[in-house]
Structures are given as structure tokens and as C-alpha cells.
Short mmCIF file of C-alpha atoms and ligand atoms in Angstrom, two decimals:
data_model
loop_
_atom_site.label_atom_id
_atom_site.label_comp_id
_atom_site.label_asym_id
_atom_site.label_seq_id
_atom_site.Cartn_x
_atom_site.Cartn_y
_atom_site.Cartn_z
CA UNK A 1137 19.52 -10.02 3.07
CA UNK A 1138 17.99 -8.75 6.49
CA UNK A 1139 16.25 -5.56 5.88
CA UNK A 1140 17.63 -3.34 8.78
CA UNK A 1141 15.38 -2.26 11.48
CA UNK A 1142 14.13 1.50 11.31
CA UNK A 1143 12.00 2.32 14.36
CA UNK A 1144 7.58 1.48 14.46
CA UNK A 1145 5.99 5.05 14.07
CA UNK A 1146 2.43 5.94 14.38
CA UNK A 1147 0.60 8.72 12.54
CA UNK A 1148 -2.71 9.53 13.30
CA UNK A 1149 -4.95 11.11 10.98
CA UNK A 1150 -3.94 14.72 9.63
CA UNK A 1151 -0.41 14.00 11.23
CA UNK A 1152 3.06 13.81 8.87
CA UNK A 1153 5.53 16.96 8.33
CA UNK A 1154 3.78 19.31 5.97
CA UNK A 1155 5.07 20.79 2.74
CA UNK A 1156 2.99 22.90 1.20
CA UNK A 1157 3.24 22.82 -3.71
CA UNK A 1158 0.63 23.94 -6.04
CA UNK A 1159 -2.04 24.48 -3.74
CA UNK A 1160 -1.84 21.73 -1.95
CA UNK A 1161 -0.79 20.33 1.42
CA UNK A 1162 1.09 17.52 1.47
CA UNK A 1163 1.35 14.91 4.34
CA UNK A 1164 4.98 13.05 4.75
CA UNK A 1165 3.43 9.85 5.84
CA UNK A 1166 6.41 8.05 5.46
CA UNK A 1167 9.82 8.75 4.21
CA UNK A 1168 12.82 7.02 2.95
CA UNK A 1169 14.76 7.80 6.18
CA UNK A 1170 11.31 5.79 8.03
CA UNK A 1171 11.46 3.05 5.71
CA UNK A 1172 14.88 2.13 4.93
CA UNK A 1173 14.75 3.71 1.43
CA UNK A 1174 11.92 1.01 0.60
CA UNK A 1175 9.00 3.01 0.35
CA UNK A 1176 7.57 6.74 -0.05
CA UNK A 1177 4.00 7.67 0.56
CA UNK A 1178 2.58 11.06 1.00
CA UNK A 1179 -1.34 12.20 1.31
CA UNK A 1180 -2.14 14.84 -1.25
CA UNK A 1181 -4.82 17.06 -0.14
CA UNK A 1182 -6.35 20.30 -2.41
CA UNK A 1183 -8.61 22.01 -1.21
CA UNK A 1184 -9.10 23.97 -4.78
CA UNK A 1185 -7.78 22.54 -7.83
CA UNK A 1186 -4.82 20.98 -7.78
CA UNK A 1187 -2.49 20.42 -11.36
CA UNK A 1188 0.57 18.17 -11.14
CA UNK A 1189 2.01 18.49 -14.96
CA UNK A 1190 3.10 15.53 -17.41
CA UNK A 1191 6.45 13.87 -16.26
CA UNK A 1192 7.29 10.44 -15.66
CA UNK A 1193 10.04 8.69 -12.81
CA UNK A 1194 13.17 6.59 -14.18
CA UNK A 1195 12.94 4.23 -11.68
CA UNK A 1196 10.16 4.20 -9.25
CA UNK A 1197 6.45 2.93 -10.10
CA UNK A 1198 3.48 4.55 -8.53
CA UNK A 1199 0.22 4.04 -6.71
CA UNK A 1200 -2.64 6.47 -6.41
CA UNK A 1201 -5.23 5.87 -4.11
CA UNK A 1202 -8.33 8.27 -3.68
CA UNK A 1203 -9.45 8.85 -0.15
CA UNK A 1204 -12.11 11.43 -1.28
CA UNK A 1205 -13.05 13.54 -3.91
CA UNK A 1206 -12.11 13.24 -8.05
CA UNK A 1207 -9.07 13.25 -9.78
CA UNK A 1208 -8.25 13.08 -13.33
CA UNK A 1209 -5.16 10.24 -14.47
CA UNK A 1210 -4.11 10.86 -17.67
CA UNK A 1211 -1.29 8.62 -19.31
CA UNK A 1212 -0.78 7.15 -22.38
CA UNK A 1213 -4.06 8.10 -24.56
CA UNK A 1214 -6.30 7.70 -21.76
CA UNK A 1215 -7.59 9.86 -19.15
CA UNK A 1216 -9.65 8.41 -16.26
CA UNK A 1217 -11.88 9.85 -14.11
CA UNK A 1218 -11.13 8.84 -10.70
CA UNK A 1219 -13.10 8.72 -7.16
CA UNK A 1220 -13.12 7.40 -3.52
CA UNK A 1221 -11.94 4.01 -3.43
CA UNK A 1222 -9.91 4.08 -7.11
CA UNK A 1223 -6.27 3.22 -7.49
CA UNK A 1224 -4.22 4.19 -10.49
CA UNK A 1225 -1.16 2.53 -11.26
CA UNK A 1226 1.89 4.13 -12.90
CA UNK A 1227 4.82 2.33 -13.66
CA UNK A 1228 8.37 3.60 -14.72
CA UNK A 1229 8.81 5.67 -17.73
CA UNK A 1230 5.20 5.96 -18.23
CA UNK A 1231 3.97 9.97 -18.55
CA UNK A 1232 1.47 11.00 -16.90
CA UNK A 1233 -0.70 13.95 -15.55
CA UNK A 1234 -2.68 14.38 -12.30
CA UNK A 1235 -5.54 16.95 -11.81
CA UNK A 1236 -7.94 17.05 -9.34
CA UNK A 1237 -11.69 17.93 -10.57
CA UNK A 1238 -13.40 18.00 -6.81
CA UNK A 1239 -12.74 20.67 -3.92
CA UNK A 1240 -11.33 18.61 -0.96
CA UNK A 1241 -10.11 15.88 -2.57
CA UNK A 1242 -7.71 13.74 -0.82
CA UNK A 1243 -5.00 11.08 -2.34
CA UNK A 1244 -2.41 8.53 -1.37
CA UNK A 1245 0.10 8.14 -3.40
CA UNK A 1246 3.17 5.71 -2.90
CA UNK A 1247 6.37 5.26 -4.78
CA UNK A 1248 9.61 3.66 -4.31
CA UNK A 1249 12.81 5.83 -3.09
CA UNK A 1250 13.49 8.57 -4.65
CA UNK A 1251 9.58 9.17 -5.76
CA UNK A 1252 7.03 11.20 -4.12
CA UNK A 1253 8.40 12.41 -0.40
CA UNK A 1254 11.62 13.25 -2.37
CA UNK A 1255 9.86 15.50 -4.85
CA UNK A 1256 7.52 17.48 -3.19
CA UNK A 1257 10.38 18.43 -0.64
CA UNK A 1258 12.38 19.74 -3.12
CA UNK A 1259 9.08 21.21 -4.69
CA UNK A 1260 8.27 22.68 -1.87
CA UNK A 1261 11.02 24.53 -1.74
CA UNK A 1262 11.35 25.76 -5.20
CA UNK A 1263 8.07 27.48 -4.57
CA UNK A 1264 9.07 28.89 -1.28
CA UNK A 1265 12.10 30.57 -2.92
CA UNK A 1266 10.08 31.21 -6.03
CA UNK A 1267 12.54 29.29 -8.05
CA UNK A 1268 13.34 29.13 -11.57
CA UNK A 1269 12.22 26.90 -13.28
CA UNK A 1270 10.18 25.79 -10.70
CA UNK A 1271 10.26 21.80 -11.36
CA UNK A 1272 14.00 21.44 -11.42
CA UNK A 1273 15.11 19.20 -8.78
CA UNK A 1274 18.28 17.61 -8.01
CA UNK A 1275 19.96 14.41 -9.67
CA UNK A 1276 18.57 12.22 -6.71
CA UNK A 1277 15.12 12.53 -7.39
CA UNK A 1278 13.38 10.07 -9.75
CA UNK A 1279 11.25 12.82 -11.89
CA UNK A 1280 11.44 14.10 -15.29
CA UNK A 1281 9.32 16.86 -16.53
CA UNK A 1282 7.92 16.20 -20.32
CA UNK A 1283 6.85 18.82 -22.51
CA UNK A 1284 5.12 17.41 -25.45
CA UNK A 1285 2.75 15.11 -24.17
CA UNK A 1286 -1.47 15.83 -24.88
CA UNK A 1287 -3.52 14.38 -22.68
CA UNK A 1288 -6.59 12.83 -23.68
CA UNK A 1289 -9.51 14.96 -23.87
CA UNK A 1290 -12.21 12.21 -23.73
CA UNK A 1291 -12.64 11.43 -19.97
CA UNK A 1292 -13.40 7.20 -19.39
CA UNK A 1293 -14.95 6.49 -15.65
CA UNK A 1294 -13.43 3.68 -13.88
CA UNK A 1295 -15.06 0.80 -14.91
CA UNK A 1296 -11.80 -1.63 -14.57
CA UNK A 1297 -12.54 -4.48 -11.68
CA UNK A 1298 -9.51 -6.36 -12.91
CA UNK A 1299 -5.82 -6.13 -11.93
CA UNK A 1300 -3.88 -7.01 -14.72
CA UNK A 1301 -0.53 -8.57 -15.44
CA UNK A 1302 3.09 -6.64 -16.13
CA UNK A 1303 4.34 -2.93 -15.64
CA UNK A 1304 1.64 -1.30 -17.67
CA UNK A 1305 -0.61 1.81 -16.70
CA UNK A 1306 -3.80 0.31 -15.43
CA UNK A 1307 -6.85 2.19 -13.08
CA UNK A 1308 -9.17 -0.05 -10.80
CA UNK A 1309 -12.44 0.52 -9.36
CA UNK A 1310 -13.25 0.28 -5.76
CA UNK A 1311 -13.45 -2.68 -4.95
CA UNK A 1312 -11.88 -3.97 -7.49
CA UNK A 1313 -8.38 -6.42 -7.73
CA UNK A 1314 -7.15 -9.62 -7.34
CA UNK A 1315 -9.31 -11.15 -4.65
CA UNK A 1316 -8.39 -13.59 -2.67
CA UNK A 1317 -10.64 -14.94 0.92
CA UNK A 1318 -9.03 -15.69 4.07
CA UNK A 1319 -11.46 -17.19 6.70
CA UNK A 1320 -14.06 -14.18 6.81
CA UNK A 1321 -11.33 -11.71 5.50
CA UNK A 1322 -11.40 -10.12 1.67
CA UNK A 1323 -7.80 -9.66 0.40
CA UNK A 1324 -7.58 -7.85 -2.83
CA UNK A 1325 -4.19 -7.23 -4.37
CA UNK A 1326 -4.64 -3.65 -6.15
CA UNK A 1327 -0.47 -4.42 -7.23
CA UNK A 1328 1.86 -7.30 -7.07
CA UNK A 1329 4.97 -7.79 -8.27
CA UNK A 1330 4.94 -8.78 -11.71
CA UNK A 1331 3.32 -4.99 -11.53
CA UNK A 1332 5.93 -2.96 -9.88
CA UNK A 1333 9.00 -5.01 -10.46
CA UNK A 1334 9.09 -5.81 -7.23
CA UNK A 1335 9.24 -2.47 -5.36
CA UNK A 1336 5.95 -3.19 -3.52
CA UNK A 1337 2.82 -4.37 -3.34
CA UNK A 1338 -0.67 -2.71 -2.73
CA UNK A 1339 -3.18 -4.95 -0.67
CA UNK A 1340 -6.64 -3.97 0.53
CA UNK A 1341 -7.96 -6.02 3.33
CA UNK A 1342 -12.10 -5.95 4.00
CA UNK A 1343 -13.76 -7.86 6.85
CA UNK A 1344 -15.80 -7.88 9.56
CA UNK A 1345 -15.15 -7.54 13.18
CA UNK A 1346 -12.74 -10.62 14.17
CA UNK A 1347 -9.91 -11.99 15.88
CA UNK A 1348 -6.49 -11.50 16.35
CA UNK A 1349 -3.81 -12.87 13.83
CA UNK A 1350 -0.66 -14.80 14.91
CA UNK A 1351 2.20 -12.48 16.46
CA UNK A 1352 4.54 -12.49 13.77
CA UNK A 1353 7.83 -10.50 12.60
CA UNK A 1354 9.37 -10.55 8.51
CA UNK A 1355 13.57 -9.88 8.30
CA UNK A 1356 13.20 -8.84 4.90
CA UNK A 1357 10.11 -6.62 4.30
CA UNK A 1358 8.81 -3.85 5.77
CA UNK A 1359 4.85 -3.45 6.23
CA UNK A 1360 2.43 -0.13 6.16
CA UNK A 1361 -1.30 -0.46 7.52
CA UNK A 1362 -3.45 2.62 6.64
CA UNK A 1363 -6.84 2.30 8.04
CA UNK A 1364 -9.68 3.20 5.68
CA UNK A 1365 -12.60 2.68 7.20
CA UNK A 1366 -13.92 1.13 10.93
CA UNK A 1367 -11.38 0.31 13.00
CA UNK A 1368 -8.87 -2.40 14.10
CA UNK A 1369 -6.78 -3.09 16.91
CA UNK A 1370 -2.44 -3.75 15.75
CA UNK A 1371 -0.37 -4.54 18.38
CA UNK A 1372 3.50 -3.25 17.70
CA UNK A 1373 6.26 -5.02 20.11
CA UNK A 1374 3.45 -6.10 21.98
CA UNK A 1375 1.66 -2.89 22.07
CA UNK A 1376 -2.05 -2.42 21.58
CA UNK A 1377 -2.97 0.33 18.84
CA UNK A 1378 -6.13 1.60 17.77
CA UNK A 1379 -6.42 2.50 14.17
CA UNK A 1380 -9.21 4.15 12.99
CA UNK A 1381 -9.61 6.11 9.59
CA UNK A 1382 -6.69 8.03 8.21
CA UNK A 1383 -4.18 6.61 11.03
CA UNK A 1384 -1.50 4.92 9.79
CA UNK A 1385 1.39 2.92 11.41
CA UNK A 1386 4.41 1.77 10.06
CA UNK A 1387 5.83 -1.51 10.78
CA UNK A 1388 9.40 -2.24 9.57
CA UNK A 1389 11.52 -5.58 9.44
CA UNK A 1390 12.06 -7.31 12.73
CA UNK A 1391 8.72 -5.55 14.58
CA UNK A 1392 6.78 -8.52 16.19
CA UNK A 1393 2.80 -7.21 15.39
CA UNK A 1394 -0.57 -8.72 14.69
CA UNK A 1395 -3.89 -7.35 14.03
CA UNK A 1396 -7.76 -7.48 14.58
CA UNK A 1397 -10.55 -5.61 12.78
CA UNK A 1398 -13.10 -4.22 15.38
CA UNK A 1399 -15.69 -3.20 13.33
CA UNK A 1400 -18.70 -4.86 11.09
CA UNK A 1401 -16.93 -2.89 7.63
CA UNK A 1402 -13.35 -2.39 8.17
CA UNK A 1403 -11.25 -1.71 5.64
CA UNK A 1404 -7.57 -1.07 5.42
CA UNK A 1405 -4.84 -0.40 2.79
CA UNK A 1406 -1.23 -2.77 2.56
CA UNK A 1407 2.01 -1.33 1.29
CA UNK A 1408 4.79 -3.85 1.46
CA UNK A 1409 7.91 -3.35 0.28
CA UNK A 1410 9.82 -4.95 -1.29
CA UNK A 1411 7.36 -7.37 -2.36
CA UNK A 1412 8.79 -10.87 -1.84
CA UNK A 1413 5.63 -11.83 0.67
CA UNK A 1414 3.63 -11.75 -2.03
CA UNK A 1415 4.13 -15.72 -2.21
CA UNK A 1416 2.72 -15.66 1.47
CA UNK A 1417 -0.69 -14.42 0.67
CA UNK A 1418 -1.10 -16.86 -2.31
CA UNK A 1419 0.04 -19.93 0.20
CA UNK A 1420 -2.91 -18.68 2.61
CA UNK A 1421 -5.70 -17.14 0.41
CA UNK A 1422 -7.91 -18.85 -1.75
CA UNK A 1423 -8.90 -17.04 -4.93
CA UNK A 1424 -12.57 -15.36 -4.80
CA UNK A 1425 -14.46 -14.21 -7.96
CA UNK A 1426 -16.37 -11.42 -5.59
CA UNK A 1427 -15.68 -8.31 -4.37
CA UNK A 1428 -18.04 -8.70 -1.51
CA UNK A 1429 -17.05 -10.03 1.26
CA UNK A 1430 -17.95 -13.60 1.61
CA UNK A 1431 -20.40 -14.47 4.32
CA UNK A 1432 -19.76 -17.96 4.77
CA UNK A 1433 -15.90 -17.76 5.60
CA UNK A 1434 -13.89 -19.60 3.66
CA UNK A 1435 -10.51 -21.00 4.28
CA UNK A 1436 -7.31 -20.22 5.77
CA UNK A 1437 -4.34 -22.52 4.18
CA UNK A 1438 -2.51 -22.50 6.88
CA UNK A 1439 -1.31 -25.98 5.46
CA UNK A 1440 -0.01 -24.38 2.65
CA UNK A 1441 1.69 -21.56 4.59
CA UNK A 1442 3.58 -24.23 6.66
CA UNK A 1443 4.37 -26.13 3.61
CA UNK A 1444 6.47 -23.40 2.16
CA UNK A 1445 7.30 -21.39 5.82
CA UNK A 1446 11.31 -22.20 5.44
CA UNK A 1447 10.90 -19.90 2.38
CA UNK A 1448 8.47 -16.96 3.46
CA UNK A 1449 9.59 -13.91 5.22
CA UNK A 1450 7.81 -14.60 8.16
CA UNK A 1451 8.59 -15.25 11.53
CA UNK A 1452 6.14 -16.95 13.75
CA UNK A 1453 6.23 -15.66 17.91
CA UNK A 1454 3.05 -16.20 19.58
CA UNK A 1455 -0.82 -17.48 20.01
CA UNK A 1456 -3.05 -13.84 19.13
CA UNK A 1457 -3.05 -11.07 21.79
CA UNK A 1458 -6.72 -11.22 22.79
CA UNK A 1459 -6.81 -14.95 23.78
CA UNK A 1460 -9.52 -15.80 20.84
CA UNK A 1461 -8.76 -19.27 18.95
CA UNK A 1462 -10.32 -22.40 18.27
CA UNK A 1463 -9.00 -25.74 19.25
CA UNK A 1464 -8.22 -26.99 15.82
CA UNK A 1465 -6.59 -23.02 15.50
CA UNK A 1466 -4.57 -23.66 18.02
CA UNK A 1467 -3.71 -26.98 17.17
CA UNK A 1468 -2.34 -25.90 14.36
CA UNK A 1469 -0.24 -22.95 15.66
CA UNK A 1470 0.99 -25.29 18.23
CA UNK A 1471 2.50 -27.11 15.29
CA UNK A 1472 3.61 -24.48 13.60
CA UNK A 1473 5.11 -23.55 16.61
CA UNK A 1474 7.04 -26.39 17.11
CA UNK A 1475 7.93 -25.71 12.90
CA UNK A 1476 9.15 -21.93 13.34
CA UNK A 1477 11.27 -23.05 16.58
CA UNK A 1478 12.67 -26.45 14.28
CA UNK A 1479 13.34 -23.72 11.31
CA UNK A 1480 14.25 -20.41 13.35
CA UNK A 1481 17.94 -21.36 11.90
CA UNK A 1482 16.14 -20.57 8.39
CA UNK A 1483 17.67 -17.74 6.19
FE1 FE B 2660 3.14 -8.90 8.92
#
């Protein structure tokens, strides 16, 4: 089923209504009303210390990403120490505790509907109108507070590289995941499906500056590019955007957009949702055993993408923005070209 079309939004860094819980400031960066009830994501930022007590969501899984400063993850019997660069992954039903151990420390965190924008709006409020108890929030958000629950004591640093298989509780370090190279490009998947049942899926991208990707458009996905570090050119509908750290732009279902990394070390995060183009990545990535970013590129299987394009979400539309390809590049987008316009009838 088509994913309907929500309007392309742009958020540049420190933008995003504010709602103000614990201490913290809280960043909308994008809704369920901007995402078609796919995907939540806020930015968490605490200048102090902020506590976010043991409860666990029904329905939604979770990823934590730390732009800056330290947070302690507890779930389970574990508590992790996390900094810049770390994800922490929180499925359903799975307690857990956030506390951040750094002034200034900065998160992204991402749920499916119902999950984080949801929460800390109806938070938010509660505090405002000093409200009794505080966490007790409506039917249609996914949280439930837990009372008996002891966190670890014994604090474990990240040391995880891996991403590992199933809905289970899992940290990685920066850097870490399931790589995968792409020409000179570094994919890592931080989350796939078989991790969050299919509500989304977490990809880092690392490269140097490049060229443009194909112009392309998905039906039945919607895509979220926050830039980490250097900066890379998107273009939405067409439109040229510069991204540089902490801007973020949304692109939902039917957007034609591509994208080039401008910089030696850029860096940007992925959330896709849902996550059927997860099949895409493994059709055009080749897996890597390094988190370093190859220097010798390696391939790009566009063979393999073509193989299998009448079943991806993706929608082929024209030769890169800026003019840069090969010959044999554009021999082969020539012919798969002439494939999307034979298979535009595809479902
Ligand atoms: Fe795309």
C-alpha cells in the first residue's frame, strides 16, 4: 500500500517546536502528523542532569543516539555508559532508565507512533499544570511507568561494535554496526528489521566528498537524513539543500530527492520507516569487516539492484543533479532507465 504523501520539511539545527520536561528541552524534530504516523524523533537536550525513570512502551521500539555528552542506559541487568557517537536500542516491553551523567548532553531518540513526540507533549504539560501524578498520560500514548525495577549499579562502557540479531536490548559503539561499502561510501546499519519488527531502520552513512546519487522517489517508505558531521548537498523536488550538522530534512513517500556529501568526513544518520528498503541496501552494498571507511572504493551492485528493482520501493527519475557520472555509470542508468520506464506499471 502507497504510503500517503505528507509535505518535505526542513529543520535546521536548534529548530523543532519546543516542550520543555525534567529539565530538559526537547526538540519536535518530527512528528506523527509529519510522518504519516511512521516515525517520532525528538532531540533531548539537558543542560544539568537530566532523569527519565524506568518504564517501557507496548508497542513502539526505540533508538538513542548521542550527539554529545554521556548518558547512562540501563535495562535489563545492565547499565551502559554512553557517549558521542553511541546508539542504544530498546525494543518493546523492555524497561529501561535514561540518565544523563554530562552537562550539555544532547540525544536523538526515535520511536514509532505513539513513542517519544507523543510523550513528552503530554509530559510537558503535566509539568506545566503541575499535575498529579505527573507521568500519567492518556490511553494513546505507548508508555508505562514501572515501579520495581533496580537498575544496575555496575556501569559497562560501550565496547559493543556488533549489531546483533532479533528485538533484544543491545548498545553500539561509534562506529560500530552492520557495515556494508558502497563505491567510496560506509553504510552501517545501527537497526534493521529483524530488530524493530519492522517499524524502522537506523542507517549511518560515512564518506568522503562525492557525487550525486540517482534522483529517485519510494511509494511506500518515508526517509529522514540528519546530518552529523561535514556537509552534503539533498535536493527535494528538485531543490538544492545544504545540510550541515544538526539540520535535518524529512523526506516522505512520493518526494523525488538525491544526495551528495561535500565534505572529506561527512557523516549522516538514516531513519526509514517502515523498513521494507532494507532489501535495497543489501542488493547494492557489499558487506565490509571495517569501520573505516575504505579507501579504495569498492562496489556499487547496481546489477543486483536492477535484478530485484520490480520488488524495491524505489522509483528511478533522473541522471544526478550536478552532471557528475562516468560512462559505464551512465550506461548503466541509461538501462535502468529504460527498466524503471518498462516496470513503472510495478506495484
Ligand atoms: Fe531515497
Amino acid at each position: 500500500m502507497d504510503v500517503q504523501a505528507a509535505p518535505a520539511y526542513l529543520l535546521r539545527a536548534g529548530e523543532g517546536k519546543k516542550l520543555y520536561f525534567g529539565g530538559a528541552e526537547i526538540s519536535v524534530i518530527a512528528s506523527p502528523e509529519q510522518t504519516n504516523e511512521l516515525l517520532e524523533v525528538v532531540e533531548i537536550f539537558a543542560s544539568g542532569t537530566f532523569y527519565f525513570p524506568a518504564h517501557f512502551h507496548q508497542h513502539t521500539h526505540k533508538g538513542i543516539y548521542v550527539l554529545s555528552g554521556e548518558v547512562l542506559l540501563s535495562f535489563k541487568n545492565k547499565t551502559y555508559h554512553l557517549r558521542k557517537g553511541d546508539y542504544g536500542h530498546i525494543p518493546r516491553g523492555v524497561t529501561h532508565i535514561l540518565r544523563t551523567v554530562e552537562p550539555n548532553t544532547r540525544l536523538l531518540c526515535l520511536t514509532g507512533p505513539g513513542g517519544v513526540v507523543s510523550l513528552f507533549t503530554q509530559l510537558a504539560l503535566n509539568q506545566a499544570f503541575q499535575k498529579e501524578p505527573l507521568y500519567e498520560v492518556s490511553d494513546k500514548v505507548d508508555f508505562q511507568l514501572v515501579d520495581e525495577y533496580e537498575p544496575a549499579r555496575h556501569v559497562q562502557e560501550v565496547e559493543n561494535m556488533d549489531r546483533p540479531n532479533g528485538t533484544k536490548p543491545y548498545v553500539i559503539r561509534n562506529g560500530g554496526g552492520e557495515h556494508f561499502i558502497v563505491e567510496d561510501q560506509l553504510f552501517s546499519f545501527l537497526a534493521r528489521q529483524n530488530n524493530t519488527d519492522g517499524q524502522f531502520l537506523v542507517l549511518m552513512t560515512d564518506g568522503p566528498k562525492g557525487k550525486a546519487i540517482i534522483e529517485h522517489y519510494h511509494k511506500r517508505h518515508t526517509e529522514c537524513f540528519y546530518c552529523l558531521e561535514g556537509s552534503m548537498t539533498m535536493w527535494n523536488e528538485g531543490q538544492a539543500v545544504a545540510l550541515n550538522p544538526r539540520d535535518f530534512l524529512h523526506i516522505p513517500a512520493h518526494t523525488k530527492h538525491t544526495y551528495r556529501l561535500d565534505s572529506p568526513n561527512t557523516r549522516f544518520i538514516g531513519f526509514l520507516a517502515p523498513g521494507l528498503f532494507e532489501p535495497f541496501f543489501d542488493a547494492l552494498g557489499t558487506p565490509y569487516y571495517s569501520h573505516v571507511v575504505p579507501t579504495k572504493p569498492g562496489p556499487a551492485r547496481f546489477d543486483r539492484v536492477l535484478k530485484n528493482y520490480d520488488k524495491l520501493d524505489l522509483y528511478f527519475v533522473s541522471p544526478p543533479p550536478d552532471g557528475s557520472m562516468n560512462a559505464v555509470q551512465a550506461a548503466v542508468v541509461s538501462f535502468s532507465f529504460w527498466l524503471s520506464g518498462k516496470l513503472t506499471a510495478k506495484k
